[in-house]
């Protein structure tokens, strides 16, 4: 009797379960139009027709980017101004497409195309004044809707043992800029080329009497390791943290480089070294036999070293570089330009939302303008030049929003001699504050 009752109960439960499954199956079949597999392909096709999609299913596609805008204040003995909405060229607003596909277990192919905002309100274009019909005016800088520019566009082949070959418009590396080991995006505000923030600021006479046509960028025109050009680049696979590379591109630009990163006993280390040689025609006439054709022959080298104590977050990062003008527009005698800079601070998650940093910096450059025209200063030739700069600031990462806030101050002390006579120049201050958000 009990067995019969249990058997009946089991049959009833099974029938109920089968009924529920049949009902669910009918509902799903109805939703899918009867033929689930065929209709699933149709649904996928419908979705692909109404969304942005890649051209094939063999190569992966990632769309990513960032918006980096700031408020910028600048001041010298003659004037001061504040501009909001400036694009931070330390890490410009941009987006890029990237993807890859596996050819075999050890070989991959891929691509990158990066598009950058190329408006005129950039942190390296902003200055104290503009000119209208040759007259200095305190008007706004040229602005407008701007445009987009191709920053990189290349394809690559990579073997896990032999390394990667990249062809197209690439970052050439070469000489080493500061390697940011802070983990707190310090280089968003204190990039190792100081004139990416205020490079177009005109030098002013001490006391505020005159603006010269020379700018901060004339005294520190280096951007070691950050150039881009069309060519071919090779990078080895990592050898215990060491990666070697080389580049050759248009106008006979050649670089070799080494980068190293590792950690020992709780101390992170990153180092870089590189050399660059440019040998290019500097006029529009490519026929060397025609009068007026000139050539530049320039060598650059730069070295970087960064250290961070992981437990405390204390970091130090520095680089030094040199530019040798063997020929400048066909002429010899141009002095070498040399620079060095150091940044130090602490980077930890002090407040909860993400890593924050507090840093200070000091830098020096000299010789980059020497040997060029001093007509702006009423002389013939710039016989010596230098600029010292120092500053401090902070960054705060907001991990939940892939965002970094930053605020920093820099003070520039430029010096120039024209025909060996010192020119009295105003010191310059800049303050920038803003944020980068990534997507």
Short mmCIF file of C-alpha atoms in Angstrom, two decimals:
data_model
loop_
_atom_site.label_atom_id
_atom_site.label_comp_id
_atom_site.label_asym_id
_atom_site.label_seq_id
_atom_site.Cartn_x
_atom_site.Cartn_y
_atom_site.Cartn_z
CA UNK A 1 0.00 0.00 0.00
CA UNK A 2 2.74 2.41 1.01
CA UNK A 3 4.77 1.36 -2.05
CA UNK A 4 1.77 1.95 -4.30
CA UNK A 5 1.19 5.36 -2.75
CA UNK A 6 4.89 6.28 -3.18
CA UNK A 7 4.84 5.07 -6.76
CA UNK A 8 1.74 7.15 -7.47
CA UNK A 9 3.31 10.15 -5.78
CA UNK A 10 6.51 9.74 -7.80
CA UNK A 11 4.55 9.44 -11.04
CA UNK A 12 2.58 12.59 -10.15
CA UNK A 13 5.77 14.56 -9.36
CA UNK A 14 7.39 13.39 -12.57
CA UNK A 15 4.35 14.32 -14.61
CA UNK A 16 4.31 17.77 -13.02
CA UNK A 17 8.01 18.29 -13.75
CA UNK A 18 7.58 17.15 -17.34
CA UNK A 19 4.65 19.52 -17.69
CA UNK A 20 6.67 22.45 -16.38
CA UNK A 21 9.57 21.65 -18.70
CA UNK A 22 7.22 21.30 -21.66
CA UNK A 23 5.63 24.62 -20.79
CA UNK A 24 9.02 26.33 -20.54
CA UNK A 25 10.12 24.73 -23.77
CA UNK A 26 6.93 25.87 -25.49
CA UNK A 27 7.38 29.40 -24.18
CA UNK A 28 10.99 29.51 -25.31
CA UNK A 29 10.10 28.01 -28.65
CA UNK A 30 7.38 30.60 -29.05
CA UNK A 31 9.78 33.38 -28.18
CA UNK A 32 12.27 32.07 -30.71
CA UNK A 33 9.71 31.51 -33.42
CA UNK A 34 9.70 27.72 -33.22
CA UNK A 35 13.15 26.86 -34.50
CA UNK A 36 15.47 28.01 -31.72
CA UNK A 37 18.80 27.39 -33.47
CA UNK A 38 17.91 28.96 -36.78
CA UNK A 39 16.19 31.87 -35.08
CA UNK A 40 19.16 32.44 -32.79
CA UNK A 41 21.31 33.16 -35.84
CA UNK A 42 18.60 35.49 -37.08
CA UNK A 43 18.55 37.30 -33.74
CA UNK A 44 22.34 37.69 -33.81
CA UNK A 45 22.13 39.08 -37.34
CA UNK A 46 19.45 41.57 -36.24
CA UNK A 47 21.58 42.74 -33.33
CA UNK A 48 24.66 43.10 -35.55
CA UNK A 49 22.64 45.15 -38.02
CA UNK A 50 21.63 47.67 -35.34
CA UNK A 51 24.94 48.02 -33.44
CA UNK A 52 28.52 49.01 -34.17
CA UNK A 53 30.35 45.84 -35.10
CA UNK A 54 33.61 44.65 -36.52
CA UNK A 55 33.97 43.31 -40.03
CA UNK A 56 34.78 39.71 -39.17
CA UNK A 57 34.82 37.27 -36.27
CA UNK A 58 38.47 36.27 -36.65
CA UNK A 59 40.16 39.43 -35.36
CA UNK A 60 39.17 40.77 -31.95
CA UNK A 61 38.23 44.44 -31.69
CA UNK A 62 38.52 46.74 -28.70
CA UNK A 63 37.46 50.37 -28.63
CA UNK A 64 38.94 52.37 -25.78
CA UNK A 65 40.09 55.89 -25.06
CA UNK A 66 40.15 58.84 -22.70
CA UNK A 67 39.08 62.44 -22.25
CA UNK A 68 41.63 64.65 -20.44
CA UNK A 69 40.67 68.29 -19.85
CA UNK A 70 42.01 70.88 -17.45
CA UNK A 71 41.84 74.45 -16.18
CA UNK A 72 45.13 76.28 -16.79
CA UNK A 73 46.49 79.40 -15.08
CA UNK A 74 49.62 81.21 -16.26
CA UNK A 75 51.38 84.29 -14.93
CA UNK A 76 54.49 86.42 -15.61
CA UNK A 77 55.60 89.98 -14.84
CA UNK A 78 53.36 91.42 -17.55
CA UNK A 79 50.08 89.55 -17.36
CA UNK A 80 48.16 86.53 -16.12
CA UNK A 81 45.23 84.57 -17.48
CA UNK A 82 43.13 81.49 -16.77
CA UNK A 83 41.61 79.25 -19.45
CA UNK A 84 39.17 76.40 -18.79
CA UNK A 85 38.63 73.36 -20.99
CA UNK A 86 42.23 73.05 -22.20
CA UNK A 87 43.24 69.66 -23.58
CA UNK A 88 46.05 68.15 -21.51
CA UNK A 89 48.74 67.18 -24.02
CA UNK A 90 50.64 65.23 -21.38
CA UNK A 91 47.99 62.59 -22.16
CA UNK A 92 45.68 64.06 -24.78
CA UNK A 93 42.01 63.25 -25.34
CA UNK A 94 41.96 60.33 -27.76
CA UNK A 95 40.35 57.03 -28.70
CA UNK A 96 41.75 54.00 -30.38
CA UNK A 97 40.88 50.69 -31.97
CA UNK A 98 43.01 47.62 -31.32
CA UNK A 99 42.70 43.92 -32.01
CA UNK A 100 44.53 40.70 -32.60
CA UNK A 101 44.13 37.15 -33.88
CA UNK A 102 46.05 33.93 -33.20
CA UNK A 103 47.79 32.45 -36.23
CA UNK A 104 49.28 29.56 -34.27
CA UNK A 105 49.98 28.69 -30.66
CA UNK A 106 52.99 31.04 -30.63
CA UNK A 107 52.25 33.60 -33.36
CA UNK A 108 49.73 36.44 -33.33
CA UNK A 109 48.85 39.32 -35.64
CA UNK A 110 47.20 42.57 -34.66
CA UNK A 111 46.66 46.24 -35.31
CA UNK A 112 46.23 49.61 -33.64
CA UNK A 113 44.71 52.88 -34.83
CA UNK A 114 44.71 55.82 -32.42
CA UNK A 115 42.85 59.06 -33.14
CA UNK A 116 43.69 62.20 -31.18
CA UNK A 117 41.79 65.44 -30.61
CA UNK A 118 43.72 68.10 -32.53
CA UNK A 119 42.00 71.33 -31.50
CA UNK A 120 43.88 74.59 -30.96
CA UNK A 121 43.11 74.85 -27.23
CA UNK A 122 45.91 72.48 -26.28
CA UNK A 123 48.12 72.89 -23.24
CA UNK A 124 51.21 73.25 -25.46
CA UNK A 125 49.56 75.88 -27.73
CA UNK A 126 48.11 78.18 -25.07
CA UNK A 127 49.97 81.46 -24.46
CA UNK A 128 49.50 84.80 -22.70
CA UNK A 129 48.50 86.71 -25.81
CA UNK A 130 47.74 86.39 -29.50
CA UNK A 131 48.69 88.68 -32.38
CA UNK A 132 46.22 90.57 -34.56
CA UNK A 133 47.83 92.35 -37.54
CA UNK A 134 51.16 92.24 -35.73
CA UNK A 135 49.82 93.85 -32.54
CA UNK A 136 49.93 92.14 -29.17
CA UNK A 137 46.44 91.75 -27.77
CA UNK A 138 44.99 90.21 -24.62
CA UNK A 139 42.40 88.25 -26.60
CA UNK A 140 41.39 84.62 -26.44
CA UNK A 141 43.46 82.05 -28.28
CA UNK A 142 42.10 80.73 -31.53
CA UNK A 143 39.55 78.03 -30.82
CA UNK A 144 36.64 76.35 -32.57
CA UNK A 145 35.49 72.82 -33.22
CA UNK A 146 38.99 71.59 -34.02
CA UNK A 147 39.69 68.34 -35.82
CA UNK A 148 40.88 64.77 -35.40
CA UNK A 149 44.35 63.50 -36.24
CA UNK A 150 45.81 60.03 -36.69
CA UNK A 151 48.26 59.46 -33.85
CA UNK A 152 49.20 55.86 -34.67
CA UNK A 153 48.05 53.41 -37.35
CA UNK A 154 49.92 50.14 -37.71
CA UNK A 155 49.80 46.36 -37.92
CA UNK A 156 52.08 43.92 -36.12
CA UNK A 157 53.24 40.30 -36.08
CA UNK A 158 54.41 38.77 -32.82
CA UNK A 159 56.13 35.51 -31.97
CA UNK A 160 56.19 34.64 -28.27
CA UNK A 161 59.92 33.83 -28.49
CA UNK A 162 61.21 36.11 -31.26
CA UNK A 163 59.35 39.32 -30.43
CA UNK A 164 57.19 41.76 -32.37
CA UNK A 165 57.54 43.60 -35.69
CA UNK A 166 55.31 46.66 -36.17
CA UNK A 167 54.81 48.50 -39.50
CA UNK A 168 53.06 51.84 -39.97
CA UNK A 169 52.83 54.96 -37.85
CA UNK A 170 54.33 53.96 -34.52
CA UNK A 171 55.74 55.35 -31.29
CA UNK A 172 59.45 55.17 -32.04
CA UNK A 173 60.72 55.10 -28.41
CA UNK A 174 64.48 55.60 -28.72
CA UNK A 175 65.82 57.96 -25.98
CA UNK A 176 64.14 57.39 -22.62
CA UNK A 177 61.77 59.84 -20.97
CA UNK A 178 60.91 59.52 -17.28
CA UNK A 179 59.28 56.16 -16.55
CA UNK A 180 56.34 56.75 -14.21
CA UNK A 181 56.57 54.07 -11.54
CA UNK A 182 54.32 55.83 -9.01
CA UNK A 183 51.17 53.91 -9.93
CA UNK A 184 49.27 57.17 -9.43
CA UNK A 185 49.51 58.74 -12.91
CA UNK A 186 51.99 61.46 -11.88
CA UNK A 187 52.97 61.93 -15.53
CA UNK A 188 49.45 63.19 -16.28
CA UNK A 189 50.51 66.45 -14.66
CA UNK A 190 54.32 66.31 -14.59
CA UNK A 191 55.37 64.78 -17.91
CA UNK A 192 59.11 64.77 -18.56
CA UNK A 193 58.77 67.26 -21.42
CA UNK A 194 57.86 70.36 -19.35
CA UNK A 195 56.81 72.43 -22.35
CA UNK A 196 53.82 70.19 -23.12
CA UNK A 197 52.28 72.43 -20.47
CA UNK A 198 52.87 76.05 -21.55
CA UNK A 199 55.49 75.54 -24.23
CA UNK A 200 54.00 78.37 -26.30
CA UNK A 201 54.20 80.89 -23.45
CA UNK A 202 56.19 83.88 -24.68
CA UNK A 203 59.27 84.96 -22.78
CA UNK A 204 58.70 88.39 -21.21
CA UNK A 205 61.17 91.03 -20.07
CA UNK A 206 61.63 91.36 -16.33
CA UNK A 207 59.23 93.98 -15.01
CA UNK A 208 56.67 93.26 -17.72
CA UNK A 209 57.73 95.65 -20.47
CA UNK A 210 58.06 93.42 -23.53
CA UNK A 211 56.96 90.07 -24.90
CA UNK A 212 59.59 88.47 -27.10
CA UNK A 213 58.76 86.07 -29.92
CA UNK A 214 60.84 83.32 -28.28
CA UNK A 215 58.92 80.88 -26.10
CA UNK A 216 59.59 78.39 -23.32
CA UNK A 217 59.72 75.67 -25.97
CA UNK A 218 62.76 77.35 -27.55
CA UNK A 219 64.67 76.73 -24.31
CA UNK A 220 63.49 73.13 -23.75
CA UNK A 221 62.41 71.67 -27.11
CA UNK A 222 63.17 68.06 -26.23
CA UNK A 223 60.66 65.25 -26.08
CA UNK A 224 62.92 62.26 -25.60
CA UNK A 225 61.28 58.98 -26.47
CA UNK A 226 57.86 60.37 -27.36
CA UNK A 227 58.04 60.92 -31.14
CA UNK A 228 55.83 59.15 -33.66
CA UNK A 229 56.60 58.45 -37.29
CA UNK A 230 55.93 56.11 -40.20
CA UNK A 231 58.40 53.24 -40.29
CA UNK A 232 59.17 49.77 -38.99
CA UNK A 233 59.86 48.89 -35.35
CA UNK A 234 61.13 45.70 -33.75
CA UNK A 235 60.88 44.73 -30.06
CA UNK A 236 62.27 41.55 -28.56
CA UNK A 237 60.28 39.35 -26.22
CA UNK A 238 60.93 40.06 -22.54
CA UNK A 239 64.19 38.57 -21.31
CA UNK A 240 63.91 38.58 -17.53
CA UNK A 241 62.22 41.98 -17.67
CA UNK A 242 64.53 43.39 -20.38
CA UNK A 243 63.12 44.40 -23.78
CA UNK A 244 65.39 45.58 -26.61
CA UNK A 245 64.19 47.38 -29.71
CA UNK A 246 64.99 49.39 -32.83
CA UNK A 247 63.18 51.62 -35.31
CA UNK A 248 63.86 52.92 -38.83
CA UNK A 249 61.62 55.36 -40.63
CA UNK A 250 61.15 58.09 -43.18
CA UNK A 251 63.79 60.82 -43.57
CA UNK A 252 66.38 58.37 -42.26
CA UNK A 253 65.41 58.37 -38.60
CA UNK A 254 66.97 55.48 -36.68
CA UNK A 255 66.66 54.50 -33.01
CA UNK A 256 67.80 51.74 -30.68
CA UNK A 257 66.46 51.31 -27.18
CA UNK A 258 66.41 49.15 -24.05
CA UNK A 259 63.74 49.06 -21.35
CA UNK A 260 63.85 47.07 -18.10
CA UNK A 261 61.35 46.48 -15.29
CA UNK A 262 61.46 44.13 -12.31
CA UNK A 263 61.01 43.91 -8.54
CA UNK A 264 63.57 42.91 -5.89
CA UNK A 265 62.93 42.60 -2.15
CA UNK A 266 59.89 44.84 -2.24
CA UNK A 267 61.51 47.51 -4.45
CA UNK A 268 60.24 48.06 -7.99
CA UNK A 269 62.78 49.21 -10.55
CA UNK A 270 62.33 50.53 -14.08
CA UNK A 271 65.09 51.77 -16.37
CA UNK A 272 65.49 52.89 -19.94
CA UNK A 273 68.23 53.91 -22.38
CA UNK A 274 68.11 54.90 -26.01
CA UNK A 275 69.74 56.60 -28.99
CA UNK A 276 68.20 58.41 -31.96
CA UNK A 277 69.79 59.65 -35.19
CA UNK A 278 67.98 61.98 -37.62
CA UNK A 279 69.48 62.74 -41.03
CA UNK A 280 66.90 64.63 -43.04
CA UNK A 281 66.44 67.28 -45.70
CA UNK A 282 65.05 70.44 -44.10
CA UNK A 283 63.80 72.29 -47.21
CA UNK A 284 61.14 71.41 -49.74
CA UNK A 285 63.73 70.90 -52.45
CA UNK A 286 64.90 67.27 -52.40
CA UNK A 287 67.59 67.77 -55.06
CA UNK A 288 70.95 68.24 -53.26
CA UNK A 289 72.46 69.84 -56.36
CA UNK A 290 70.01 72.75 -56.23
CA UNK A 291 71.10 75.84 -54.30
CA UNK A 292 69.18 76.31 -51.06
CA UNK A 293 68.84 72.64 -50.17
CA UNK A 294 70.03 71.97 -46.61
CA UNK A 295 70.23 68.97 -44.36
CA UNK A 296 70.11 68.43 -40.63
CA UNK A 297 72.13 65.73 -38.88
CA UNK A 298 71.06 65.34 -35.24
CA UNK A 299 71.84 62.77 -32.54
CA UNK A 300 69.89 62.30 -29.32
CA UNK A 301 70.43 60.08 -26.30
CA UNK A 302 68.59 59.83 -23.00
CA UNK A 303 68.55 57.57 -19.95
CA UNK A 304 65.97 57.00 -17.19
CA UNK A 305 65.84 55.28 -13.81
CA UNK A 306 62.86 54.89 -11.46
CA UNK A 307 62.55 53.21 -8.04
CA UNK A 308 59.58 52.58 -5.75
CA UNK A 309 59.42 51.01 -2.30
CA UNK A 310 56.17 49.04 -2.49
CA UNK A 311 55.37 48.92 1.25
CA UNK A 312 55.66 52.66 1.85
CA UNK A 313 54.82 53.95 -1.64
CA UNK A 314 57.90 56.21 -1.69
CA UNK A 315 59.19 56.68 -5.25
CA UNK A 316 61.98 58.49 -7.10
CA UNK A 317 62.10 58.80 -10.89
CA UNK A 318 64.52 60.72 -13.11
CA UNK A 319 66.00 61.03 -16.57
CA UNK A 320 68.77 62.89 -18.37
CA UNK A 321 69.24 63.59 -22.06
CA UNK A 322 71.47 65.23 -24.64
CA UNK A 323 70.97 66.52 -28.19
CA UNK A 324 73.97 66.97 -30.50
CA UNK A 325 73.41 69.06 -33.64
CA UNK A 326 76.13 67.83 -36.01
CA UNK A 327 74.36 69.84 -38.74
CA UNK A 328 71.42 72.20 -38.30
CA UNK A 329 69.89 73.34 -41.59
CA UNK A 330 73.21 72.57 -43.24
CA UNK A 331 75.29 74.60 -40.78
CA UNK A 332 77.75 73.44 -38.13
CA UNK A 333 78.64 75.02 -34.79
CA UNK A 334 75.36 74.62 -32.92
CA UNK A 335 75.92 73.93 -29.21
CA UNK A 336 74.69 70.70 -27.61
CA UNK A 337 71.52 70.78 -25.54
CA UNK A 338 71.50 68.92 -22.21
CA UNK A 339 68.83 68.33 -19.58
CA UNK A 340 68.07 66.45 -16.39
CA UNK A 341 65.08 66.21 -14.09
CA UNK A 342 64.01 64.36 -10.97
CA UNK A 343 60.64 63.68 -9.34
CA UNK A 344 60.04 62.16 -5.90
CA UNK A 345 57.08 61.58 -3.65
CA UNK A 346 54.77 59.05 -2.07
CA UNK A 347 51.87 57.18 -3.70
CA UNK A 348 49.42 55.12 -1.62
CA UNK A 349 45.70 54.65 -1.16
CA UNK A 350 45.42 57.25 1.59
CA UNK A 351 41.73 58.12 1.29
CA UNK A 352 39.92 55.02 -0.04
CA UNK A 353 38.83 55.66 -3.65
CA UNK A 354 42.22 54.78 -5.14
CA UNK A 355 45.95 55.52 -5.08
CA UNK A 356 46.86 59.15 -4.39
CA UNK A 357 50.26 60.77 -4.85
CA UNK A 358 52.06 63.80 -3.47
CA UNK A 359 55.20 64.72 -5.39
CA UNK A 360 57.84 67.38 -5.93
CA UNK A 361 60.09 67.92 -8.95
CA UNK A 362 63.12 69.84 -10.18
CA UNK A 363 64.58 70.11 -13.68
CA UNK A 364 67.23 71.94 -15.68
CA UNK A 365 67.87 72.41 -19.41
CA UNK A 366 70.60 74.38 -21.16
CA UNK A 367 72.06 74.97 -24.61
CA UNK A 368 69.03 74.13 -26.71
CA UNK A 369 68.64 77.68 -28.08
CA UNK A 370 72.33 78.63 -28.14
CA UNK A 371 73.67 79.30 -31.62
CA UNK A 372 70.28 80.38 -33.01
CA UNK A 373 69.06 83.85 -33.91
CA UNK A 374 68.73 86.46 -31.13
CA UNK A 375 66.84 88.97 -33.27
CA UNK A 376 63.89 88.85 -30.87
CA UNK A 377 66.21 90.14 -28.13
CA UNK A 378 67.81 92.82 -30.30
CA UNK A 379 70.98 90.84 -30.94
CA UNK A 380 72.53 88.54 -33.53
CA UNK A 381 73.09 85.19 -31.82
CA UNK A 382 71.95 83.54 -28.60
CA UNK A 383 75.25 82.71 -26.90
CA UNK A 384 73.86 80.95 -23.80
CA UNK A 385 70.49 79.84 -22.53
CA UNK A 386 68.99 77.79 -19.72
CA UNK A 387 65.78 77.20 -17.84
CA UNK A 388 65.34 75.83 -14.33
CA UNK A 389 61.92 74.65 -13.22
CA UNK A 390 60.48 73.20 -10.05
CA UNK A 391 57.05 72.44 -8.69
CA UNK A 392 54.82 70.15 -6.68
CA UNK A 393 51.38 68.62 -6.97
CA UNK A 394 49.09 65.70 -6.30
CA UNK A 395 46.96 63.14 -8.09
CA UNK A 396 44.00 61.08 -6.90
CA UNK A 397 42.75 57.99 -8.72
CA UNK A 398 39.03 57.18 -8.54
CA UNK A 399 38.99 53.48 -9.33
CA UNK A 400 35.20 53.19 -9.50
CA UNK A 401 35.10 55.66 -12.40
CA UNK A 402 38.46 54.89 -14.12
CA UNK A 403 39.30 58.52 -13.37
CA UNK A 404 42.34 60.47 -12.13
CA UNK A 405 42.10 63.96 -10.64
CA UNK A 406 45.23 66.14 -10.65
CA UNK A 407 46.48 69.53 -9.45
CA UNK A 408 49.99 70.93 -9.83
CA UNK A 409 52.16 74.03 -9.92
CA UNK A 410 55.38 74.72 -11.84
CA UNK A 411 57.75 77.69 -11.67
CA UNK A 412 60.07 78.45 -14.62
CA UNK A 413 63.22 80.60 -14.39
CA UNK A 414 64.49 81.25 -17.96
CA UNK A 415 67.88 82.81 -18.75
CA UNK A 416 69.21 84.01 -22.12
CA UNK A 417 72.31 85.88 -23.27
CA UNK A 418 72.34 87.58 -26.68
CA UNK A 419 75.82 88.32 -28.07
CA UNK A 420 77.12 87.48 -24.56
CA UNK A 421 74.93 90.20 -22.97
CA UNK A 422 72.43 88.92 -20.41
CA UNK A 423 68.72 89.50 -21.18
CA UNK A 424 66.61 90.15 -18.09
CA UNK A 425 63.63 87.78 -18.31
CA UNK A 426 60.49 87.38 -16.22
CA UNK A 427 59.92 84.18 -14.32
CA UNK A 428 56.76 82.22 -15.25
CA UNK A 429 54.27 80.28 -13.14
CA UNK A 430 51.68 77.77 -14.30
CA UNK A 431 48.97 75.97 -12.34
CA UNK A 432 46.89 73.22 -13.86
CA UNK A 433 44.04 71.22 -12.43
CA UNK A 434 41.76 68.75 -14.14
CA UNK A 435 40.88 65.12 -14.66
CA UNK A 436 41.27 62.23 -17.06
CA UNK A 437 38.49 59.68 -17.44
CA UNK A 438 39.07 56.50 -19.41
CA UNK A 439 36.57 54.33 -21.25
#
